[in-house]
mmCIF file of C-alpha atoms in Angstrom:
data_model
loop_
_atom_site.group_PDB
_atom_site.id
_atom_site.type_symbol
_atom_site.label_atom_id
_atom_site.label_comp_id
_atom_site.label_asym_id
_atom_site.label_seq_id
_atom_site.Cartn_x
_atom_site.Cartn_y
_atom_site.Cartn_z
ATOM 1 C CA MET A 1233 -23.122 -73.711 12.299
ATOM 2 C CA ALA A 1234 -21.212 -70.410 12.348
ATOM 3 C CA LYS A 1235 -20.866 -68.722 15.705
ATOM 4 C CA ARG A 1236 -22.856 -65.494 15.850
ATOM 5 C CA PHE A 1237 -20.787 -62.384 16.478
ATOM 6 C CA ARG A 1238 -21.371 -60.687 19.825
ATOM 7 C CA ALA A 1239 -20.115 -57.139 20.160
ATOM 8 C CA PRO A 1240 -17.649 -56.571 23.008
ATOM 9 C CA ARG A 1241 -18.531 -54.274 25.874
ATOM 10 C CA ASP A 1242 -18.889 -50.694 24.624
ATOM 11 C CA LEU A 1243 -16.036 -48.701 26.165
ATOM 12 C CA THR A 1244 -17.761 -45.420 25.329
ATOM 13 C CA VAL A 1245 -20.577 -46.417 27.687
ATOM 14 C CA VAL A 1246 -18.143 -47.586 30.372
ATOM 15 C CA ALA A 1247 -16.489 -44.157 30.170
ATOM 16 C CA ILE A 1248 -19.688 -42.194 30.924
ATOM 17 C CA PRO A 1249 -18.592 -41.400 34.527
ATOM 18 C CA ILE A 1250 -15.312 -40.055 33.118
ATOM 19 C CA TYR A 1251 -17.231 -37.851 30.681
ATOM 20 C CA PHE A 1252 -19.324 -36.280 33.408
ATOM 21 C CA GLY A 1253 -16.387 -35.970 35.793
ATOM 22 C CA THR A 1254 -14.120 -34.202 33.302
ATOM 23 C CA ILE A 1255 -16.966 -31.954 32.161
ATOM 24 C CA ALA A 1256 -17.492 -30.887 35.782
ATOM 25 C CA VAL A 1257 -13.768 -30.204 36.243
ATOM 26 C CA GLU A 1258 -13.565 -28.177 33.017
ATOM 27 C CA HIS A 1259 -16.685 -26.228 33.955
ATOM 28 C CA LEU A 1260 -15.236 -25.255 37.347
ATOM 29 C CA TRP A 1261 -11.903 -24.276 35.799
ATOM 30 C CA LEU A 1262 -13.527 -22.164 33.087
ATOM 31 C CA ARG A 1263 -15.817 -20.474 35.591
ATOM 32 C CA ARG A 1264 -12.854 -19.451 37.748
ATOM 33 C CA ARG A 1265 -10.960 -18.239 34.689
ATOM 34 C CA ALA A 1266 -13.986 -16.230 33.543
ATOM 35 C CA ALA A 1267 -14.132 -14.538 36.949
ATOM 36 C CA ARG A 1268 -10.515 -13.396 36.507
ATOM 37 C CA GLN A 1269 -10.233 -12.762 32.763
ATOM 38 C CA GLY A 1270 -13.752 -12.653 31.347
ATOM 39 C CA GLY A 1271 -15.802 -15.203 29.433
ATOM 40 C CA THR A 1272 -14.841 -17.130 26.295
ATOM 41 C CA ALA A 1273 -16.633 -19.224 23.674
ATOM 42 C CA GLY A 1274 -15.680 -22.329 25.632
ATOM 43 C CA ASP A 1275 -17.655 -21.381 28.738
ATOM 44 C CA TYR A 1276 -20.566 -23.569 29.752
ATOM 45 C CA GLU A 1277 -24.109 -22.296 29.378
ATOM 46 C CA ARG A 1278 -26.781 -24.280 31.193
ATOM 47 C CA SER A 1279 -29.332 -24.841 28.414
ATOM 48 C CA ASP A 1280 -26.594 -25.553 25.878
ATOM 49 C CA THR A 1281 -24.929 -28.117 28.144
ATOM 50 C CA ILE A 1282 -28.248 -29.795 28.930
ATOM 51 C CA ALA A 1283 -28.933 -30.051 25.190
ATOM 52 C CA SER A 1284 -25.516 -31.617 24.572
ATOM 53 C CA LEU A 1285 -25.885 -34.139 27.390
ATOM 54 C CA SER A 1286 -29.431 -35.009 26.290
ATOM 55 C CA MET A 1287 -28.242 -35.664 22.744
ATOM 56 C CA GLY A 1288 -25.448 -37.818 24.105
ATOM 57 C CA VAL A 1289 -27.858 -39.987 26.074
ATOM 58 C CA GLY A 1290 -30.295 -40.035 23.170
ATOM 59 C CA SER A 1291 -27.595 -41.155 20.736
ATOM 60 C CA LEU A 1292 -27.092 -44.253 22.903
ATOM 61 C CA VAL A 1293 -30.731 -45.076 23.660
ATOM 62 C CA VAL A 1294 -32.586 -44.146 20.459
ATOM 63 C CA PRO A 1295 -30.624 -46.500 18.135
ATOM 64 C CA LEU A 1296 -31.539 -49.430 20.384
ATOM 65 C CA VAL A 1297 -35.218 -48.614 19.882
ATOM 66 C CA THR A 1298 -35.092 -47.699 16.199
ATOM 67 C CA ALA A 1299 -33.159 -50.868 15.347
ATOM 68 C CA ARG A 1300 -36.165 -52.930 16.434
ATOM 69 C CA LEU A 1301 -38.720 -50.581 14.929
ATOM 70 C CA LEU A 1302 -37.034 -50.389 11.527
ATOM 71 C CA ARG A 1303 -36.202 -54.089 11.183
ATOM 72 C CA PRO A 1304 -39.567 -54.994 9.537
ATOM 73 C CA PHE A 1305 -38.981 -52.283 6.899
ATOM 74 C CA THR A 1306 -35.647 -53.705 5.720
ATOM 75 C CA PRO A 1307 -35.907 -54.528 1.978
ATOM 76 C CA GLY A 1308 -35.166 -58.174 1.317
ATOM 77 C CA ARG A 1309 -35.564 -59.160 4.961
ATOM 78 C CA GLY A 1310 -38.458 -57.413 6.658
ATOM 79 C CA ARG A 1311 -42.088 -58.199 5.900
ATOM 80 C CA LEU A 1312 -42.754 -54.532 5.101
ATOM 81 C CA GLY A 1313 -39.645 -54.001 2.985
ATOM 82 C CA LYS A 1314 -41.430 -54.145 -0.363
ATOM 83 C CA ALA A 1315 -44.238 -51.967 0.930
ATOM 84 C CA VAL A 1316 -41.944 -49.131 2.016
ATOM 85 C CA ILE A 1317 -40.200 -49.186 -1.383
ATOM 86 C CA GLY A 1318 -43.575 -49.119 -3.141
ATOM 87 C CA VAL A 1319 -44.771 -46.175 -1.059
ATOM 88 C CA ALA A 1320 -41.536 -44.285 -1.747
ATOM 89 C CA ALA A 1321 -41.813 -44.902 -5.502
ATOM 90 C CA ALA A 1322 -45.495 -43.925 -5.636
ATOM 91 C CA ALA A 1323 -44.872 -40.795 -3.577
ATOM 92 C CA ALA A 1324 -41.977 -39.819 -5.844
ATOM 93 C CA ALA A 1325 -44.151 -40.196 -8.942
ATOM 94 C CA LEU A 1326 -47.009 -38.238 -7.375
ATOM 95 C CA THR A 1327 -44.640 -35.495 -6.243
ATOM 96 C CA THR A 1328 -43.194 -35.195 -9.745
ATOM 97 C CA VAL A 1329 -46.636 -34.886 -11.336
ATOM 98 C CA ALA A 1330 -47.788 -32.333 -8.763
ATOM 99 C CA ASP A 1331 -44.614 -30.295 -9.227
ATOM 100 C CA VAL A 1332 -45.110 -30.256 -13.012
ATOM 101 C CA VAL A 1333 -48.705 -29.090 -12.539
ATOM 102 C CA VAL A 1334 -47.595 -26.248 -10.258
ATOM 103 C CA ARG A 1335 -44.952 -25.089 -12.721
ATOM 104 C CA ARG A 1336 -47.350 -25.118 -15.670
ATOM 105 C CA LEU A 1337 -49.992 -23.190 -13.741
ATOM 106 C CA ASP A 1338 -47.382 -20.643 -12.689
ATOM 107 C CA GLU A 1339 -46.027 -20.198 -16.210
ATOM 108 C CA ASP A 1340 -49.201 -20.512 -18.284
ATOM 109 C CA PRO A 1341 -52.487 -20.372 -16.344
ATOM 110 C CA PRO A 1342 -55.488 -21.586 -18.404
ATOM 111 C CA PRO A 1343 -57.394 -18.576 -19.852
ATOM 112 C CA GLU A 1344 -60.803 -20.180 -19.422
ATOM 113 C CA ALA A 1345 -60.311 -20.757 -15.729
ATOM 114 C CA SER A 1346 -61.155 -18.110 -13.181
ATOM 115 C CA PRO A 1347 -58.268 -16.739 -11.083
ATOM 116 C CA SER A 1348 -59.717 -18.331 -7.954
ATOM 117 C CA ALA A 1349 -59.993 -21.767 -9.598
ATOM 118 C CA SER A 1350 -56.431 -21.531 -10.879
ATOM 119 C CA THR A 1351 -55.189 -20.526 -7.432
ATOM 120 C CA THR A 1352 -57.065 -23.403 -5.788
ATOM 121 C CA GLY A 1353 -55.622 -25.942 -8.216
ATOM 122 C CA ARG A 1354 -52.129 -24.571 -7.683
ATOM 123 C CA ASP A 1355 -52.487 -24.702 -3.880
ATOM 124 C CA VAL A 1356 -53.721 -28.293 -3.971
ATOM 125 C CA ALA A 1357 -50.867 -29.337 -6.240
ATOM 126 C CA ARG A 1358 -48.344 -27.648 -3.956
ATOM 127 C CA LYS A 1359 -49.714 -29.437 -0.900
ATOM 128 C CA VAL A 1360 -49.602 -32.759 -2.734
ATOM 129 C CA ALA A 1361 -46.007 -32.090 -3.792
ATOM 130 C CA ALA A 1362 -45.010 -31.116 -0.251
ATOM 131 C CA VAL A 1363 -46.557 -34.193 1.385
ATOM 132 C CA GLY A 1364 -45.339 -36.472 -1.384
ATOM 133 C CA GLY A 1365 -41.820 -35.077 -1.159
ATOM 134 C CA VAL A 1366 -41.591 -35.681 2.580
ATOM 135 C CA THR A 1367 -43.026 -39.185 2.164
ATOM 136 C CA THR A 1368 -40.495 -39.966 -0.559
ATOM 137 C CA VAL A 1369 -37.563 -38.812 1.553
ATOM 138 C CA VAL A 1370 -38.715 -40.605 4.716
ATOM 139 C CA CYS A 1371 -39.702 -43.918 3.116
ATOM 140 C CA GLY A 1372 -36.804 -43.864 0.679
ATOM 141 C CA GLY A 1373 -34.367 -42.988 3.443
ATOM 142 C CA VAL A 1374 -35.635 -45.778 5.690
ATOM 143 C CA ALA A 1375 -35.476 -48.322 2.860
ATOM 144 C CA MET A 1376 -31.999 -47.254 1.782
ATOM 145 C CA ALA A 1377 -30.535 -47.062 5.302
ATOM 146 C CA THR A 1378 -31.961 -50.369 6.533
ATOM 147 C CA PHE A 1379 -30.955 -52.187 3.362
ATOM 148 C CA TRP A 1380 -27.429 -50.778 3.538
ATOM 149 C CA SER A 1381 -27.110 -51.635 7.223
ATOM 150 C CA SER A 1382 -28.203 -55.238 6.674
ATOM 151 C CA ARG A 1383 -25.790 -55.666 3.766
ATOM 152 C CA THR A 1384 -22.792 -54.131 5.534
ATOM 153 C CA ALA A 1385 -23.004 -55.915 8.890
ATOM 154 C CA LEU A 1386 -19.678 -56.951 10.394
ATOM 155 C CA GLU A 1387 -20.421 -60.670 10.420
ATOM 156 C CA ARG A 1388 -21.506 -60.541 6.772
ATOM 157 C CA PHE A 1389 -18.169 -59.057 5.708
ATOM 158 C CA TRP A 1390 -16.266 -61.421 8.006
ATOM 159 C CA ARG A 1391 -17.781 -64.454 6.306
ATOM 160 C CA ARG A 1392 -16.667 -63.040 2.946
ATOM 161 C CA ARG A 1393 -13.125 -62.015 3.926
ATOM 162 C CA PHE A 1394 -10.454 -62.631 1.295
ATOM 163 C CA LEU A 1395 -7.481 -62.540 3.709
ATOM 164 C CA PRO A 1396 -6.902 -64.820 6.709
ATOM 165 C CA SER A 1397 -7.602 -63.545 10.205
ATOM 166 C CA LEU A 1398 -4.966 -61.207 11.616
ATOM 167 C CA GLY A 1399 -5.715 -62.498 15.098
ATOM 168 C CA THR A 1400 -6.357 -60.372 18.165
ATOM 169 C CA GLY A 1401 -2.859 -59.166 19.045
ATOM 170 C CA PRO A 1402 -1.492 -55.608 19.314
ATOM 171 C CA LEU A 1403 -0.580 -55.366 15.624
ATOM 172 C CA ALA A 1404 -4.067 -56.446 14.583
ATOM 173 C CA LEU A 1405 -5.580 -53.863 16.934
ATOM 174 C CA ALA A 1406 -3.270 -51.181 15.529
ATOM 175 C CA ALA A 1407 -4.371 -52.121 12.002
ATOM 176 C CA ALA A 1408 -8.008 -51.924 13.084
ATOM 177 C CA VAL A 1409 -7.555 -48.476 14.654
ATOM 178 C CA ALA A 1410 -5.693 -47.152 11.605
ATOM 179 C CA GLY A 1411 -8.274 -48.650 9.252
ATOM 180 C CA TRP A 1412 -11.168 -47.201 11.226
ATOM 181 C CA ASP A 1413 -9.463 -43.808 11.247
ATOM 182 C CA PHE A 1414 -9.033 -43.919 7.460
ATOM 183 C CA ILE A 1415 -12.683 -44.797 6.808
ATOM 184 C CA TYR A 1416 -13.832 -42.285 9.414
ATOM 185 C CA TYR A 1417 -11.954 -39.503 7.638
ATOM 186 C CA TRP A 1418 -13.861 -40.088 4.402
ATOM 187 C CA ASN A 1419 -17.206 -40.592 6.108
ATOM 188 C CA HIS A 1420 -16.695 -37.405 8.106
ATOM 189 C CA ARG A 1421 -15.702 -35.530 4.960
ATOM 190 C CA PHE A 1422 -18.797 -36.818 3.142
ATOM 191 C CA MET A 1423 -20.898 -35.645 6.101
ATOM 192 C CA HIS A 1424 -19.750 -32.110 5.371
ATOM 193 C CA GLN A 1425 -20.188 -32.384 1.599
ATOM 194 C CA SER A 1426 -23.417 -34.372 1.219
ATOM 195 C CA ARG A 1427 -26.667 -32.653 2.159
ATOM 196 C CA TYR A 1428 -28.243 -35.936 3.244
ATOM 197 C CA MET A 1429 -25.383 -36.812 5.584
ATOM 198 C CA TRP A 1430 -24.977 -33.216 6.761
ATOM 199 C CA ALA A 1431 -28.617 -33.238 7.854
ATOM 200 C CA LEU A 1432 -27.668 -35.986 10.317
ATOM 201 C CA HIS A 1433 -24.306 -34.541 11.353
ATOM 202 C CA VAL A 1434 -25.246 -30.878 11.687
ATOM 203 C CA VAL A 1435 -26.491 -31.319 15.271
ATOM 204 C CA HIS A 1436 -22.903 -31.950 16.359
ATOM 205 C CA HIS A 1437 -21.979 -28.496 15.054
ATOM 206 C CA SER A 1438 -25.086 -26.751 16.389
ATOM 207 C CA SER A 1439 -23.616 -25.456 19.657
ATOM 208 C CA GLU A 1440 -22.177 -21.944 19.928
ATOM 209 C CA HIS A 1441 -20.033 -23.096 22.858
ATOM 210 C CA TYR A 1442 -17.002 -25.319 22.425
ATOM 211 C CA ASN A 1443 -16.182 -27.510 25.404
ATOM 212 C CA LEU A 1444 -16.108 -31.176 26.388
ATOM 213 C CA SER A 1445 -19.903 -31.407 26.468
ATOM 214 C CA THR A 1446 -19.915 -30.628 22.727
ATOM 215 C CA ALA A 1447 -18.306 -34.018 22.082
ATOM 216 C CA LEU A 1448 -21.455 -35.697 23.411
ATOM 217 C CA ARG A 1449 -23.743 -33.721 21.088
ATOM 218 C CA GLN A 1450 -24.326 -36.624 18.714
ATOM 219 C CA PRO A 1451 -27.206 -37.351 16.290
ATOM 220 C CA VAL A 1452 -30.027 -39.581 17.486
ATOM 221 C CA ALA A 1453 -30.992 -40.496 13.899
ATOM 222 C CA ASP A 1454 -27.717 -42.218 13.064
ATOM 223 C CA SER A 1455 -29.696 -45.340 12.110
ATOM 224 C CA LEU A 1456 -30.605 -43.515 8.891
ATOM 225 C CA ASN A 1457 -26.973 -42.927 7.978
ATOM 226 C CA VAL A 1458 -25.601 -44.396 4.746
ATOM 227 C CA ALA A 1459 -21.821 -44.347 4.799
ATOM 228 C CA VAL A 1460 -18.689 -46.240 3.845
ATOM 229 C CA PRO A 1461 -19.013 -49.418 5.955
ATOM 230 C CA TYR A 1462 -16.441 -49.933 8.689
ATOM 231 C CA GLY A 1463 -17.184 -53.633 8.350
ATOM 232 C CA ALA A 1464 -15.076 -53.560 5.182
ATOM 233 C CA LEU A 1465 -12.088 -53.918 7.520
ATOM 234 C CA CYS A 1466 -13.204 -57.501 8.111
ATOM 235 C CA LEU A 1467 -12.532 -58.278 4.458
ATOM 236 C CA VAL A 1468 -8.793 -57.894 5.062
ATOM 237 C CA GLY A 1469 -8.765 -60.187 8.082
ATOM 238 C CA ILE A 1470 -9.518 -57.830 10.971
ATOM 239 C CA PRO A 1471 -11.916 -59.673 13.327
ATOM 240 C CA PRO A 1472 -15.279 -58.010 14.071
ATOM 241 C CA ASP A 1473 -14.536 -57.593 17.779
ATOM 242 C CA LEU A 1474 -11.369 -55.642 16.949
ATOM 243 C CA VAL A 1475 -13.328 -53.446 14.538
ATOM 244 C CA MET A 1476 -15.707 -52.587 17.374
ATOM 245 C CA ARG A 1477 -12.805 -51.984 19.740
ATOM 246 C CA ALA A 1478 -11.259 -49.635 17.175
ATOM 247 C CA ARG A 1479 -14.572 -47.776 17.097
ATOM 248 C CA ASP A 1480 -14.483 -47.351 20.863
ATOM 249 C CA LEU A 1481 -10.891 -46.103 20.890
ATOM 250 C CA ASN A 1482 -11.564 -43.623 18.087
ATOM 251 C CA LEU A 1483 -14.626 -42.213 19.845
ATOM 252 C CA LEU A 1484 -12.833 -42.005 23.193
ATOM 253 C CA TYR A 1485 -9.980 -40.131 21.543
ATOM 254 C CA GLN A 1486 -12.335 -37.659 19.925
ATOM 255 C CA TYR A 1487 -13.889 -36.766 23.276
ATOM 256 C CA TRP A 1488 -10.909 -34.913 24.758
ATOM 257 C CA ILE A 1489 -10.161 -32.836 21.652
ATOM 258 C CA HIS A 1490 -13.448 -30.932 22.030
ATOM 259 C CA THR A 1491 -12.035 -28.253 24.305
ATOM 260 C CA GLU A 1492 -10.492 -24.785 24.359
ATOM 261 C CA THR A 1493 -8.798 -25.516 27.672
ATOM 262 C CA ILE A 1494 -5.873 -27.394 26.106
ATOM 263 C CA GLY A 1495 -3.520 -25.360 23.937
ATOM 264 C CA ARG A 1496 -1.182 -26.489 21.179
ATOM 265 C CA LEU A 1497 0.772 -29.701 21.801
ATOM 266 C CA GLY A 1498 4.090 -29.081 20.086
ATOM 267 C CA PRO A 1499 5.399 -31.840 17.778
ATOM 268 C CA ALA A 1500 2.188 -33.853 18.242
ATOM 269 C CA GLU A 1501 0.408 -31.246 16.111
ATOM 270 C CA ALA A 1502 2.167 -32.619 13.018
ATOM 271 C CA VAL A 1503 0.846 -36.151 13.499
ATOM 272 C CA LEU A 1504 -2.274 -36.249 15.650
ATOM 273 C CA ASN A 1505 -5.675 -34.619 15.510
ATOM 274 C CA THR A 1506 -5.298 -32.310 18.502
ATOM 275 C CA PRO A 1507 -7.685 -29.918 20.271
ATOM 276 C CA SER A 1508 -6.255 -27.022 18.245
ATOM 277 C CA HIS A 1509 -6.884 -28.895 14.977
ATOM 278 C CA HIS A 1510 -10.433 -29.723 15.996
ATOM 279 C CA ARG A 1511 -11.145 -26.159 17.076
ATOM 280 C CA VAL A 1512 -10.463 -25.229 13.459
ATOM 281 C CA HIS A 1513 -12.912 -27.922 12.342
ATOM 282 C CA HIS A 1514 -15.657 -26.484 14.561
ATOM 283 C CA GLY A 1515 -14.822 -22.867 13.777
ATOM 284 C CA SER A 1516 -17.018 -20.457 11.817
ATOM 285 C CA ASN A 1517 -14.228 -18.683 9.927
ATOM 286 C CA ARG A 1518 -15.051 -19.236 6.244
ATOM 287 C CA LEU A 1519 -11.361 -19.669 5.428
ATOM 288 C CA TYR A 1520 -11.215 -22.808 7.569
ATOM 289 C CA LEU A 1521 -14.653 -24.333 7.052
ATOM 290 C CA ASP A 1522 -14.766 -28.080 6.342
ATOM 291 C CA ARG A 1523 -11.178 -28.787 7.359
ATOM 292 C CA ASN A 1524 -9.501 -31.433 9.538
ATOM 293 C CA HIS A 1525 -11.902 -34.353 9.192
ATOM 294 C CA GLY A 1526 -9.648 -36.940 10.831
ATOM 295 C CA SER A 1527 -10.289 -38.802 14.062
ATOM 296 C CA ILE A 1528 -6.942 -39.644 15.680
ATOM 297 C CA LEU A 1529 -4.517 -38.853 12.860
#
């Protein structure tokens, strides 16, 4: 019987005291600088910081709850999988019909009908289309995300690997980190180009202040994400525990680059994703929108 994969301790959770400690230090430093030189976009604002910290905690807790809640709706595995697909399909069909009715009434209202009757029919059709559209997106999104998650689990890819294990040494870890960074780049780029994925990622860009607390402003609905699977690294012999460790290291690295306190870093700018690079990524200048999607590199 194959041994079930157990994820290693999450280093991003272990580092929570470091997050709060460095945020406090940056806040004090920025406050003293503001007293001397005036405020900047990196200064902390109470409600904004509370929102960022709340999202950070929520991004850790909510997935633990939703994973259990959504499991029965997983197509092919959960007892309600077929039902959620059926509801999504029926809602999509109903929405399409209602939308066609609205368009025809708008373009060519029936002459024998009174204006009030035509308006009532149009309003009903619009309400049906609105409710049906939301139902389609929610049920379809749940079905798609849960199915994708179940089919791209680390242990599933590991059992189907086509290269032997690389082991757990430094070179294997380096390969895992580089591989995670490569996949992250494309997933992050898709998040900025796909409306569905942007709807999940936009919360990270919702703050008007740019400081270390912004790094913790993460989506709580990440369970609904459909992305290039990081588990694909297992196919080339990278063990699942190293894939998870690469995740931790990538996320820890990304934390410190969310700041205006650190300036340019000389030669490192040519190789690494630095705070100055990531400030461009979070900027609002149209010339630089949707740039620098990397994690470490």
